[in-house]
PDB file of C-alpha atoms in Angstrom:
ATOM      1  CA  UNK A  19     -48.028   5.819  58.171  1.00  0.00           C
ATOM      2  CA  UNK A  20     -50.025   3.029  56.480  1.00  0.00           C
ATOM      3  CA  UNK A  21     -50.910   3.390  52.811  1.00  0.00           C
ATOM      4  CA  UNK A  22     -54.256   5.184  52.543  1.00  0.00           C
ATOM      5  CA  UNK A  23     -56.503   6.766  49.893  1.00  0.00           C
ATOM      6  CA  UNK A  24     -55.683  10.348  50.893  1.00  0.00           C
ATOM      7  CA  UNK A  25     -52.604  12.393  50.096  1.00  0.00           C
ATOM      8  CA  UNK A  26     -50.755  14.182  52.869  1.00  0.00           C
ATOM      9  CA  UNK A  27     -52.000  17.486  51.426  1.00  0.00           C
ATOM     10  CA  UNK A  28     -55.621  16.291  51.533  1.00  0.00           C
ATOM     11  CA  UNK A  29     -55.144  15.179  55.127  1.00  0.00           C
ATOM     12  CA  UNK A  30     -53.719  18.570  56.044  1.00  0.00           C
ATOM     13  CA  UNK A  31     -56.679  20.385  54.451  1.00  0.00           C
ATOM     14  CA  UNK A  32     -59.189  18.157  56.279  1.00  0.00           C
ATOM     15  CA  UNK A  33     -57.318  18.642  59.587  1.00  0.00           C
ATOM     16  CA  UNK A  34     -57.388  22.426  59.201  1.00  0.00           C
ATOM     17  CA  UNK A  35     -61.063  22.413  58.169  1.00  0.00           C
ATOM     18  CA  UNK A  36     -61.847  20.428  61.349  1.00  0.00           C
ATOM     19  CA  UNK A  37     -60.176  23.173  63.335  1.00  0.00           C
ATOM     20  CA  UNK A  38     -62.675  25.585  61.810  1.00  0.00           C
ATOM     21  CA  UNK A  39     -60.460  27.367  59.282  1.00  0.00           C
ATOM     22  CA  UNK A  40     -62.033  28.583  56.054  1.00  0.00           C
ATOM     23  CA  UNK A  41     -60.726  27.524  52.676  1.00  0.00           C
ATOM     24  CA  UNK A  42     -59.282  31.004  52.206  1.00  0.00           C
ATOM     25  CA  UNK A  43     -57.423  30.777  55.537  1.00  0.00           C
ATOM     26  CA  UNK A  44     -56.092  27.335  54.648  1.00  0.00           C
ATOM     27  CA  UNK A  45     -54.966  28.577  51.238  1.00  0.00           C
ATOM     28  CA  UNK A  46     -53.057  31.408  52.877  1.00  0.00           C
ATOM     29  CA  UNK A  47     -51.453  29.062  55.392  1.00  0.00           C
ATOM     30  CA  UNK A  48     -50.476  26.513  52.749  1.00  0.00           C
ATOM     31  CA  UNK A  49     -49.414  29.188  50.247  1.00  0.00           C
ATOM     32  CA  UNK A  50     -51.819  28.097  47.530  1.00  0.00           C
ATOM     33  CA  UNK A  51     -55.129  29.246  46.067  1.00  0.00           C
ATOM     34  CA  UNK A  52     -58.563  28.820  47.591  1.00  0.00           C
ATOM     35  CA  UNK A  53     -59.554  26.915  44.431  1.00  0.00           C
ATOM     36  CA  UNK A  54     -56.739  24.444  45.035  1.00  0.00           C
ATOM     37  CA  UNK A  55     -57.901  23.948  48.623  1.00  0.00           C
ATOM     38  CA  UNK A  56     -61.453  23.398  47.387  1.00  0.00           C
ATOM     39  CA  UNK A  57     -60.305  20.753  44.893  1.00  0.00           C
ATOM     40  CA  UNK A  58     -58.180  19.012  47.548  1.00  0.00           C
ATOM     41  CA  UNK A  59     -61.109  18.935  49.962  1.00  0.00           C
ATOM     42  CA  UNK A  60     -63.595  17.685  47.339  1.00  0.00           C
ATOM     43  CA  UNK A  61     -61.241  14.896  46.214  1.00  0.00           C
ATOM     44  CA  UNK A  62     -60.543  13.892  49.790  1.00  0.00           C
ATOM     45  CA  UNK A  63     -64.270  13.544  50.514  1.00  0.00           C
ATOM     46  CA  UNK A  64     -64.768  11.619  47.263  1.00  0.00           C
ATOM     47  CA  UNK A  65     -61.961   9.213  48.211  1.00  0.00           C
ATOM     48  CA  UNK A  66     -63.441   8.760  51.690  1.00  0.00           C
ATOM     49  CA  UNK A  67     -66.863   7.923  50.170  1.00  0.00           C
ATOM     50  CA  UNK A  68     -65.269   5.408  47.796  1.00  0.00           C
ATOM     51  CA  UNK A  69     -63.348   3.744  50.619  1.00  0.00           C
ATOM     52  CA  UNK A  70     -66.488   3.516  52.748  1.00  0.00           C
ATOM     53  CA  UNK A  71     -68.459   2.025  49.831  1.00  0.00           C
ATOM     54  CA  UNK A  72     -65.699  -0.505  49.211  1.00  0.00           C
ATOM     55  CA  UNK A  73     -65.709  -1.579  52.849  1.00  0.00           C
ATOM     56  CA  UNK A  74     -69.504  -1.942  52.751  1.00  0.00           C
ATOM     57  CA  UNK A  75     -69.369  -4.167  49.666  1.00  0.00           C
ATOM     58  CA  UNK A  76     -66.602  -6.292  51.172  1.00  0.00           C
ATOM     59  CA  UNK A  77     -68.525  -6.763  54.399  1.00  0.00           C
ATOM     60  CA  UNK A  78     -71.462  -8.118  52.403  1.00  0.00           C
ATOM     61  CA  UNK A  79     -69.339 -10.333  50.229  1.00  0.00           C
ATOM     62  CA  UNK A  80     -69.468 -13.949  51.245  1.00  0.00           C
ATOM     63  CA  UNK A  81     -66.395 -15.987  50.560  1.00  0.00           C
ATOM     64  CA  UNK A  82     -66.842 -19.724  50.167  1.00  0.00           C
ATOM     65  CA  UNK A  83     -63.115 -20.492  49.950  1.00  0.00           C
ATOM     66  CA  UNK A  84     -59.764 -18.803  49.563  1.00  0.00           C
ATOM     67  CA  UNK A  85     -56.780 -20.369  47.881  1.00  0.00           C
ATOM     68  CA  UNK A  86     -53.220 -19.043  48.060  1.00  0.00           C
ATOM     69  CA  UNK A  87     -51.116 -20.301  45.195  1.00  0.00           C
ATOM     70  CA  UNK A  88     -47.377 -20.110  45.898  1.00  0.00           C
ATOM     71  CA  UNK A  89     -44.669 -18.880  43.533  1.00  0.00           C
ATOM     72  CA  UNK A  90     -43.121 -21.410  41.139  1.00  0.00           C
ATOM     73  CA  UNK A  91     -46.468 -23.187  40.694  1.00  0.00           C
ATOM     74  CA  UNK A  92     -46.879 -24.277  37.052  1.00  0.00           C
ATOM     75  CA  UNK A  93     -49.767 -22.279  35.547  1.00  0.00           C
ATOM     76  CA  UNK A  94     -51.273 -25.400  33.987  1.00  0.00           C
ATOM     77  CA  UNK A  95     -51.743 -26.804  37.499  1.00  0.00           C
ATOM     78  CA  UNK A  96     -53.629 -23.747  38.796  1.00  0.00           C
ATOM     79  CA  UNK A  97     -57.082 -24.607  37.348  1.00  0.00           C
ATOM     80  CA  UNK A  98     -56.895 -28.044  38.965  1.00  0.00           C
ATOM     81  CA  UNK A  99     -55.957 -26.518  42.342  1.00  0.00           C
ATOM     82  CA  UNK A 100     -58.884 -24.071  42.069  1.00  0.00           C
ATOM     83  CA  UNK A 101     -61.389 -26.767  41.097  1.00  0.00           C
ATOM     84  CA  UNK A 102     -60.188 -29.051  43.912  1.00  0.00           C
ATOM     85  CA  UNK A 103     -60.613 -26.250  46.465  1.00  0.00           C
ATOM     86  CA  UNK A 104     -64.097 -25.479  45.068  1.00  0.00           C
ATOM     87  CA  UNK A 105     -65.037 -29.173  45.345  1.00  0.00           C
ATOM     88  CA  UNK A 106     -63.919 -29.192  48.986  1.00  0.00           C
ATOM     89  CA  UNK A 107     -66.277 -26.244  49.600  1.00  0.00           C
ATOM     90  CA  UNK A 108     -69.104 -27.910  47.621  1.00  0.00           C
ATOM     91  CA  UNK A 109     -69.082 -25.059  45.094  1.00  0.00           C
ATOM     92  CA  UNK A 110     -69.526 -25.516  41.363  1.00  0.00           C
ATOM     93  CA  UNK A 111     -67.208 -23.109  39.539  1.00  0.00           C
ATOM     94  CA  UNK A 112     -68.826 -21.249  36.639  1.00  0.00           C
ATOM     95  CA  UNK A 113     -65.755 -21.702  34.388  1.00  0.00           C
ATOM     96  CA  UNK A 114     -64.040 -24.666  32.794  1.00  0.00           C
ATOM     97  CA  UNK A 115     -60.273 -25.268  33.014  1.00  0.00           C
ATOM     98  CA  UNK A 116     -59.464 -23.290  29.867  1.00  0.00           C
ATOM     99  CA  UNK A 117     -61.537 -20.294  31.000  1.00  0.00           C
ATOM    100  CA  UNK A 118     -59.887 -20.409  34.433  1.00  0.00           C
ATOM    101  CA  UNK A 119     -56.459 -20.530  32.810  1.00  0.00           C
ATOM    102  CA  UNK A 120     -57.300 -17.525  30.601  1.00  0.00           C
ATOM    103  CA  UNK A 121     -58.527 -15.590  33.624  1.00  0.00           C
ATOM    104  CA  UNK A 122     -55.393 -16.469  35.593  1.00  0.00           C
ATOM    105  CA  UNK A 123     -53.146 -15.324  32.745  1.00  0.00           C
ATOM    106  CA  UNK A 124     -55.091 -12.086  32.450  1.00  0.00           C
ATOM    107  CA  UNK A 125     -55.121 -11.297  36.191  1.00  0.00           C
ATOM    108  CA  UNK A 126     -51.577 -12.511  36.858  1.00  0.00           C
ATOM    109  CA  UNK A 127     -50.010 -10.496  34.063  1.00  0.00           C
ATOM    110  CA  UNK A 128     -46.411  -9.792  35.037  1.00  0.00           C
ATOM    111  CA  UNK A 129     -46.508 -12.568  37.666  1.00  0.00           C
ATOM    112  CA  UNK A 130     -45.843 -15.391  35.179  1.00  0.00           C
ATOM    113  CA  UNK A 131     -42.603 -16.378  33.486  1.00  0.00           C
ATOM    114  CA  UNK A 132     -41.704 -19.631  31.751  1.00  0.00           C
ATOM    115  CA  UNK A 133     -45.207 -20.951  32.557  1.00  0.00           C
ATOM    116  CA  UNK A 134     -44.688 -20.594  36.303  1.00  0.00           C
ATOM    117  CA  UNK A 135     -45.852 -18.068  38.879  1.00  0.00           C
ATOM    118  CA  UNK A 136     -43.242 -15.543  39.963  1.00  0.00           C
ATOM    119  CA  UNK A 137     -45.351 -14.146  42.791  1.00  0.00           C
ATOM    120  CA  UNK A 138     -48.091 -15.659  44.950  1.00  0.00           C
ATOM    121  CA  UNK A 139     -51.629 -15.567  43.613  1.00  0.00           C
ATOM    122  CA  UNK A 140     -54.811 -15.380  45.715  1.00  0.00           C
ATOM    123  CA  UNK A 141     -58.013 -16.922  44.413  1.00  0.00           C
ATOM    124  CA  UNK A 142     -61.319 -16.202  46.121  1.00  0.00           C
ATOM    125  CA  UNK A 143     -64.164 -18.577  45.364  1.00  0.00           C
ATOM    126  CA  UNK A 144     -67.633 -17.125  45.934  1.00  0.00           C
ATOM    127  CA  UNK A 145     -70.717 -19.161  46.814  1.00  0.00           C
ATOM    128  CA  UNK A 146     -72.205 -18.538  43.340  1.00  0.00           C
ATOM    129  CA  UNK A 147     -69.163 -20.189  41.702  1.00  0.00           C
ATOM    130  CA  UNK A 148     -67.491 -17.047  40.456  1.00  0.00           C
ATOM    131  CA  UNK A 149     -63.795 -16.411  41.033  1.00  0.00           C
ATOM    132  CA  UNK A 150     -61.804 -13.346  42.037  1.00  0.00           C
ATOM    133  CA  UNK A 151     -58.134 -13.693  41.197  1.00  0.00           C
ATOM    134  CA  UNK A 152     -55.496 -11.277  42.488  1.00  0.00           C
TER     135      UNK A 152
END
């Protein structure tokens, strides 16, 4: 099963609710309390709302350019790669090289050793010049 925002227990509660069972009936079937079932159901619906809101925001998000930076890339080279990609997309980045480097070090914590990337880094350049680094 793919990684999702719901636990297996939450999925089970939602499945049983769809079948028309009451929270009390589900609690009896799962050998738990009705309050527990209520909490599981509420959290499941909250997670579903959050996931839907996230998808909505992403669908509205325009991406001017995406840059995948491979492992072993020296971190001092990363700002130049980002600025070059932004130039190709005719986007003016809102940060200078030092600010970009600080942001990379912050977002890539645990992915850098001996001033090189250990794992790939993805940089998303938005039309307004802001960066999302993951």
